[in-house]
mmCIF file of C-alpha atoms and ligand atoms in Angstrom:
data_model
loop_
_atom_site.group_PDB
_atom_site.id
_atom_site.type_symbol
_atom_site.label_atom_id
_atom_site.label_comp_id
_atom_site.label_asym_id
_atom_site.label_seq_id
_atom_site.Cartn_x
_atom_site.Cartn_y
_atom_site.Cartn_z
ATOM 1 C CA MET S 1126 -6.769 9.440 15.589
ATOM 2 C CA PHE S 1127 -5.656 5.953 14.696
ATOM 3 C CA ASN S 1128 -3.016 6.065 11.312
ATOM 4 C CA LEU S 1129 -2.207 2.715 9.920
ATOM 5 C CA ILE S 1130 0.116 1.857 6.862
ATOM 6 C CA LEU S 1131 -0.437 -1.700 5.353
ATOM 7 C CA PHE S 1132 2.599 -3.191 3.885
ATOM 8 C CA GLY S 1133 4.046 -5.558 1.706
ATOM 9 C CA PRO S 1134 4.690 -6.196 -2.202
ATOM 10 C CA PRO S 1135 2.884 -6.511 -5.370
ATOM 11 C CA GLY S 1136 -0.345 -9.119 -4.805
ATOM 12 C CA SER S 1137 0.370 -9.373 -1.421
ATOM 13 C CA GLY S 1138 -3.345 -8.762 -0.562
ATOM 14 C CA LYS S 1139 -3.428 -5.165 0.809
ATOM 15 C CA GLY S 1140 -6.220 -3.955 -1.358
ATOM 16 C CA THR S 1141 -8.373 -6.705 -0.482
ATOM 17 C CA GLN S 1142 -7.454 -6.491 3.259
ATOM 18 C CA SER S 1143 -7.860 -3.007 3.096
ATOM 19 C CA GLU S 1144 -11.551 -2.853 2.427
ATOM 20 C CA LYS S 1145 -12.371 -5.277 5.288
ATOM 21 C CA ILE S 1146 -9.720 -3.181 7.412
ATOM 22 C CA ILE S 1147 -12.001 -0.157 6.988
ATOM 23 C CA ALA S 1148 -15.321 -1.256 7.107
ATOM 24 C CA ARG S 1149 -14.908 -2.553 10.526
ATOM 25 C CA TYR S 1150 -12.336 0.558 12.172
ATOM 26 C CA GLY S 1151 -14.219 3.315 9.883
ATOM 27 C CA LEU S 1152 -10.850 4.654 8.667
ATOM 28 C CA LYS S 1153 -10.463 6.817 5.427
ATOM 29 C CA HIS S 1154 -8.727 4.582 2.970
ATOM 30 C CA LEU S 1155 -5.654 6.303 0.656
ATOM 31 C CA SER S 1156 -4.892 3.934 -1.963
ATOM 32 C CA THR S 1157 -2.017 5.547 -4.304
ATOM 33 C CA GLY S 1158 -2.713 2.840 -6.640
ATOM 34 C CA ASP S 1159 -6.227 3.567 -6.641
ATOM 35 C CA LEU S 1160 -5.576 7.431 -6.805
ATOM 36 C CA LEU S 1161 -3.348 6.697 -9.533
ATOM 37 C CA ARG S 1162 -5.917 4.777 -11.989
ATOM 38 C CA SER S 1163 -8.709 7.575 -11.225
ATOM 39 C CA GLU S 1164 -6.450 10.132 -12.930
ATOM 40 C CA ILE S 1165 -5.499 8.096 -15.435
ATOM 41 C CA ALA S 1166 -9.096 6.890 -15.879
ATOM 42 C CA ALA S 1167 -9.949 10.696 -16.281
ATOM 43 C CA SER S 1168 -7.139 11.166 -18.713
ATOM 44 C CA THR S 1169 -5.182 13.859 -16.517
ATOM 45 C CA SER S 1170 -1.725 15.121 -17.418
ATOM 46 C CA LEU S 1171 -0.581 13.534 -14.280
ATOM 47 C CA GLY S 1172 -2.379 9.854 -14.920
ATOM 48 C CA LEU S 1173 -0.891 10.041 -18.118
ATOM 49 C CA GLU S 1174 2.709 10.562 -17.009
ATOM 50 C CA ALA S 1175 1.871 7.767 -13.797
ATOM 51 C CA LYS S 1176 1.039 5.468 -16.656
ATOM 52 C CA THR S 1177 4.326 5.583 -18.229
ATOM 53 C CA PHE S 1178 6.086 4.016 -15.330
ATOM 54 C CA MET S 1179 3.074 1.772 -13.947
ATOM 55 C CA ASP S 1180 2.902 0.161 -17.184
ATOM 56 C CA LYS S 1181 6.902 -0.625 -17.137
ATOM 57 C CA GLY S 1182 6.611 -1.935 -13.752
ATOM 58 C CA GLN S 1183 8.170 1.237 -12.375
ATOM 59 C CA LEU S 1184 7.217 3.521 -9.071
ATOM 60 C CA VAL S 1185 5.574 6.616 -10.026
ATOM 61 C CA PRO S 1186 8.112 9.529 -8.739
ATOM 62 C CA ASP S 1187 7.969 10.493 -5.450
ATOM 63 C CA ALA S 1188 7.228 14.064 -6.032
ATOM 64 C CA VAL S 1189 3.871 12.759 -7.839
ATOM 65 C CA VAL S 1190 2.612 10.514 -4.980
ATOM 66 C CA ILE S 1191 3.548 12.796 -2.528
ATOM 67 C CA GLY S 1192 1.158 15.579 -3.698
ATOM 68 C CA MET S 1193 -1.352 13.596 -4.066
ATOM 69 C CA ILE S 1194 -1.489 12.209 -0.594
ATOM 70 C CA ARG S 1195 -1.144 15.656 0.906
ATOM 71 C CA SER S 1196 -3.967 16.610 -0.976
ATOM 72 C CA ALA S 1197 -6.394 13.199 0.077
ATOM 73 C CA MET S 1198 -5.326 14.277 3.281
ATOM 74 C CA GLU S 1199 -6.376 18.008 2.879
ATOM 75 C CA LYS S 1200 -9.849 16.454 1.752
ATOM 76 C CA ASN S 1201 -10.657 14.890 4.534
ATOM 77 C CA PRO S 1202 -9.864 16.915 7.628
ATOM 78 C CA ASP S 1203 -12.434 14.906 9.710
ATOM 79 C CA ALA S 1204 -11.422 11.452 9.099
ATOM 80 C CA LYS S 1205 -10.937 9.522 12.589
ATOM 81 C CA GLY S 1206 -7.879 7.759 11.219
ATOM 82 C CA PHE S 1207 -6.082 6.919 7.731
ATOM 83 C CA LEU S 1208 -5.331 3.649 6.130
ATOM 84 C CA PHE S 1209 -2.257 4.108 3.923
ATOM 85 C CA ASP S 1210 -2.223 1.473 1.344
ATOM 86 C CA GLY S 1211 0.479 1.246 -1.291
ATOM 87 C CA PHE S 1212 2.496 4.030 0.597
ATOM 88 C CA PRO S 1213 4.548 5.287 1.788
ATOM 89 C CA ARG S 1214 6.987 2.895 -1.055
ATOM 90 C CA THR S 1215 10.104 4.678 -0.211
ATOM 91 C CA VAL S 1216 11.938 6.015 2.119
ATOM 92 C CA ALA S 1217 11.610 9.851 1.004
ATOM 93 C CA GLN S 1218 7.584 8.867 0.891
ATOM 94 C CA ALA S 1219 7.925 7.178 4.786
ATOM 95 C CA GLU S 1220 9.758 10.603 5.600
ATOM 96 C CA ALA S 1221 7.195 12.955 3.962
ATOM 97 C CA LEU S 1222 4.579 10.923 5.572
ATOM 98 C CA ASP S 1223 5.606 11.345 9.150
ATOM 99 C CA GLN S 1224 6.430 15.304 8.207
ATOM 100 C CA LEU S 1225 2.210 15.393 7.001
ATOM 101 C CA LEU S 1226 0.943 13.741 9.831
ATOM 102 C CA ALA S 1227 3.400 15.328 12.479
ATOM 103 C CA GLU S 1228 1.773 18.921 10.834
ATOM 104 C CA LYS S 1229 -1.414 17.407 11.509
ATOM 105 C CA GLY S 1230 -0.600 16.641 15.179
ATOM 106 C CA THR S 1231 -0.258 13.169 14.924
ATOM 107 C CA SER S 1232 2.101 9.630 13.544
ATOM 108 C CA ILE S 1233 1.747 6.538 12.062
ATOM 109 C CA HIS S 1234 0.318 4.229 14.930
ATOM 110 C CA SER S 1235 1.613 0.837 13.122
ATOM 111 C CA MET S 1236 2.838 -0.517 9.991
ATOM 112 C CA ILE S 1237 1.868 -4.138 9.203
ATOM 113 C CA ALA S 1238 3.192 -6.370 6.800
ATOM 114 C CA LEU S 1239 2.151 -8.828 4.702
ATOM 115 C CA MET S 1240 4.140 -12.049 3.892
ATOM 116 C CA VAL S 1241 3.828 -13.765 0.660
ATOM 117 C CA GLN S 1242 6.224 -15.665 -1.728
ATOM 118 C CA GLU S 1243 7.121 -14.608 -4.983
ATOM 119 C CA GLU S 1244 5.112 -17.605 -6.905
ATOM 120 C CA GLU S 1245 2.515 -16.949 -5.008
ATOM 121 C CA LEU S 1246 2.175 -13.153 -5.591
ATOM 122 C CA ILE S 1247 2.832 -13.709 -9.240
ATOM 123 C CA LYS S 1248 0.338 -16.394 -9.592
ATOM 124 C CA ARG S 1249 -2.478 -14.084 -7.946
ATOM 125 C CA LEU S 1250 -1.452 -10.838 -10.102
ATOM 126 C CA LEU S 1251 -1.761 -13.196 -13.120
ATOM 127 C CA ASN S 1252 -4.982 -14.480 -12.213
ATOM 128 C CA ARG S 1253 -6.614 -10.565 -11.283
ATOM 129 C CA GLY S 1254 -5.319 -9.913 -14.819
ATOM 130 C CA LEU S 1255 -7.446 -12.123 -16.813
ATOM 131 C CA THR S 1256 -10.627 -9.931 -15.140
ATOM 132 C CA SER S 1257 -8.906 -6.352 -13.709
ATOM 133 C CA GLY S 1258 -8.045 -4.994 -17.313
ATOM 134 C CA ARG S 1259 -5.022 -3.590 -15.587
ATOM 135 C CA SER S 1260 -2.154 -3.574 -17.946
ATOM 136 C CA ASP S 1261 0.360 -4.223 -15.570
ATOM 137 C CA ASP S 1262 -1.384 -7.468 -14.074
ATOM 138 C CA THR S 1263 -1.291 -9.259 -17.453
ATOM 139 C CA ASN S 1264 2.646 -9.248 -18.663
ATOM 140 C CA GLU S 1265 4.987 -11.780 -15.905
ATOM 141 C CA THR S 1266 8.007 -9.800 -17.002
ATOM 142 C CA VAL S 1267 6.211 -6.610 -16.155
ATOM 143 C CA ILE S 1268 5.118 -8.099 -13.244
ATOM 144 C CA ARG S 1269 8.643 -9.346 -11.642
ATOM 145 C CA ALA S 1270 9.494 -5.672 -12.600
ATOM 146 C CA ARG S 1271 7.087 -4.527 -9.749
ATOM 147 C CA ILE S 1272 8.341 -7.460 -8.021
ATOM 148 C CA GLU S 1273 12.068 -6.493 -8.080
ATOM 149 C CA GLU S 1274 11.480 -2.669 -7.302
ATOM 150 C CA TYR S 1275 9.690 -3.374 -4.151
ATOM 151 C CA GLN S 1276 12.975 -5.439 -3.383
ATOM 152 C CA ASN S 1277 15.101 -2.553 -4.735
ATOM 153 C CA LYS S 1278 13.235 0.582 -2.825
ATOM 154 C CA THR S 1279 10.370 -0.415 -1.280
ATOM 155 C CA THR S 1280 11.351 -3.171 1.799
ATOM 156 C CA ALA S 1281 13.678 -0.258 3.088
ATOM 157 C CA VAL S 1282 10.638 1.134 4.194
ATOM 158 C CA ALA S 1283 9.863 -1.163 6.833
ATOM 159 C CA GLY S 1284 13.428 -0.419 8.583
ATOM 160 C CA HIS S 1285 12.524 2.823 8.710
ATOM 161 C CA TYR S 1286 9.055 2.079 11.021
ATOM 162 C CA ARG S 1287 10.847 -1.131 12.854
ATOM 163 C CA ALA S 1288 13.700 1.321 14.450
ATOM 164 C CA LEU S 1289 10.657 3.283 15.798
ATOM 165 C CA ASN S 1290 8.866 0.104 17.534
ATOM 166 C CA ARG S 1291 5.765 0.503 15.294
ATOM 167 C CA PHE S 1292 6.490 -2.477 12.333
ATOM 168 C CA ALA S 1293 4.395 -5.937 12.304
ATOM 169 C CA GLU S 1294 5.158 -8.769 10.138
ATOM 170 C CA LEU S 1295 2.194 -10.879 9.300
ATOM 171 C CA GLU S 1296 1.727 -14.553 7.448
ATOM 172 C CA GLY S 1297 -0.346 -13.180 3.876
ATOM 173 C CA GLU S 1298 -0.851 -16.539 2.569
ATOM 174 C CA GLY S 1299 -3.805 -18.169 3.608
ATOM 175 C CA GLY S 1300 -7.517 -17.418 3.420
ATOM 176 C CA ILE S 1301 -8.417 -14.133 3.339
ATOM 177 C CA GLU S 1302 -10.534 -13.798 6.230
ATOM 178 C CA GLU S 1303 -7.852 -16.117 8.602
ATOM 179 C CA ILE S 1304 -5.434 -12.967 6.971
ATOM 180 C CA PHE S 1305 -8.020 -10.328 8.510
ATOM 181 C CA SER S 1306 -8.194 -11.990 11.997
ATOM 182 C CA ARG S 1307 -4.450 -11.938 12.218
ATOM 183 C CA ILE S 1308 -4.500 -8.106 11.114
ATOM 184 C CA ALA S 1309 -7.623 -7.425 13.388
ATOM 185 C CA GLY S 1310 -5.437 -8.960 16.391
ATOM 186 C CA GLU S 1311 -2.482 -6.599 15.840
ATOM 187 C CA ILE S 1312 -4.685 -3.692 15.458
ATOM 188 C CA ASP S 1313 -6.676 -4.416 18.488
ATOM 189 C CA LYS S 1314 -3.065 -4.233 20.055
ATOM 190 C CA HIS S 1315 -3.006 -0.606 19.823
ATOM 191 C CA LEU S 1316 -6.766 0.502 20.484
ATOM 192 C CA VAL S 1317 -7.219 -1.176 23.590
HETATM 193 P P1 B4P G 753 -1.089 -1.045 -6.159
HETATM 194 O O1 B4P G 753 -2.054 -0.637 -6.450
HETATM 195 O O2 B4P G 753 -0.304 -0.465 -4.789
HETATM 196 O O3 B4P G 753 -1.087 -2.544 -6.173
HETATM 197 P P2 B4P G 753 -0.401 -3.834 -5.699
HETATM 198 O O4 B4P G 753 0.342 -3.355 -4.745
HETATM 199 O O5 B4P G 753 0.069 -4.386 -7.636
HETATM 200 O O6 B4P G 753 -1.653 -4.850 -5.331
HETATM 201 P P3 B4P G 753 -2.398 -5.206 -4.059
HETATM 202 O O7 B4P G 753 -1.237 -6.046 -2.909
HETATM 203 O O8 B4P G 753 -2.880 -3.561 -3.441
HETATM 204 O O9 B4P G 753 -3.175 -6.078 -4.489
HETATM 205 P P4 B4P G 753 -4.084 -7.396 -4.027
HETATM 206 O O10 B4P G 753 -2.893 -8.343 -2.960
HETATM 207 O O11 B4P G 753 -4.803 -6.612 -2.889
HETATM 208 O O12 B4P G 753 -0.115 -0.252 -7.025
HETATM 209 C C1 B4P G 753 0.400 -0.393 -8.812
HETATM 210 C C2 B4P G 753 1.341 0.618 -9.456
HETATM 211 O O13 B4P G 753 0.865 1.969 -9.115
HETATM 212 C C3 B4P G 753 2.625 0.036 -8.689
HETATM 213 O O14 B4P G 753 3.494 -0.925 -9.516
HETATM 214 C C4 B4P G 753 3.150 1.806 -8.940
HETATM 215 O O15 B4P G 753 3.702 1.786 -10.473
HETATM 216 C C5 B4P G 753 1.950 2.894 -8.866
HETATM 217 N N1 B4P G 753 2.470 3.283 -7.319
HETATM 218 C C6 B4P G 753 1.391 2.773 -6.460
HETATM 219 N N2 B4P G 753 1.799 3.537 -5.269
HETATM 220 C C7 B4P G 753 3.065 4.337 -5.510
HETATM 221 C C8 B4P G 753 3.816 4.513 -4.383
HETATM 222 N N3 B4P G 753 3.098 4.913 -3.403
HETATM 223 N N4 B4P G 753 4.616 5.353 -5.214
HETATM 224 C C9 B4P G 753 5.222 5.071 -6.579
HETATM 225 N N5 B4P G 753 4.074 3.992 -7.431
HETATM 226 C C10 B4P G 753 2.958 3.928 -6.544
HETATM 227 O O16 B4P G 753 -4.465 -8.421 -4.772
HETATM 228 C C11 B4P G 753 -3.923 -9.013 -5.667
HETATM 229 C C12 B4P G 753 -5.028 -10.410 -6.160
HETATM 230 O O17 B4P G 753 -4.673 -11.304 -4.991
HETATM 231 C C13 B4P G 753 -6.395 -9.680 -6.161
HETATM 232 O O18 B4P G 753 -6.841 -10.517 -7.390
HETATM 233 C C14 B4P G 753 -6.635 -10.496 -4.747
HETATM 234 O O19 B4P G 753 -8.408 -11.311 -5.068
HETATM 235 C C15 B4P G 753 -5.922 -11.620 -4.879
HETATM 236 N N6 B4P G 753 -5.488 -12.178 -3.246
HETATM 237 C C16 B4P G 753 -5.832 -11.320 -2.197
HETATM 238 N N7 B4P G 753 -5.451 -11.917 -1.024
HETATM 239 C C17 B4P G 753 -5.695 -13.378 -1.709
HETATM 240 C C18 B4P G 753 -5.443 -14.660 -0.737
HETATM 241 N N8 B4P G 753 -5.293 -14.534 0.747
HETATM 242 N N9 B4P G 753 -5.312 -15.921 -1.391
HETATM 243 C C19 B4P G 753 -5.510 -15.341 -2.451
HETATM 244 N N10 B4P G 753 -5.929 -14.728 -3.615
HETATM 245 C C20 B4P G 753 -5.726 -13.322 -2.638
#
């Protein structure tokens, strides 16, 4: 298996680049943001609970997202690898993910982090909010709260994989194809 984490602040291009990565490399895409939004759309109790956090720009509790990832992995026993997008976002989530993969006899091969300046993130998310219908993309105060959550709770996850020597940081500004070429160059180093 080849397992990759795409990492970066909200609006850094994780969702955008994930689509291109799965198309080229055939990995199973697991986005906690997408999984949570489908729970919200189906009005499940998990979705209704998650929405109260997401609408404030806060992270959803670890136990909820870890349980969701566990069941998504169990539904895909034949995947040739996973692309984790938006997960892990806390050190506790990273430790749980390492454990889940160890149970399958595998591990994370690489974490790729996209670097984007804060003002560019805000511009992209407000722009997406014009059409996405996402309540967390339309209010600049909520967007800034998401970025603050990232700085306070999520950046530490990079240190976890850096310590394992499985971390690469790439420029996340520029054209979408140009950024994808950088990501593919990094992935290919692990596949040759
Ligand atoms: P997510 O759904 O993960 O969303 P995101 O971080 O906002 O966005 P992403 O980074 O994927 O967006 P993209 O850049 O592709 O999280 C939403 C919320 O769910 C969180 O705030 C949290 O509450 C909750 N949550 C999710 N996972 C969780 C977890 N593990 N633990 C706890 N809570 C969790 O797109 C942004 C925009 O930029 C798009 O419009 C795109 O078109 C544009 N764009 C992309 N690349 C561009 C480029 N190169 N140039 C210009 N624009 C670009």
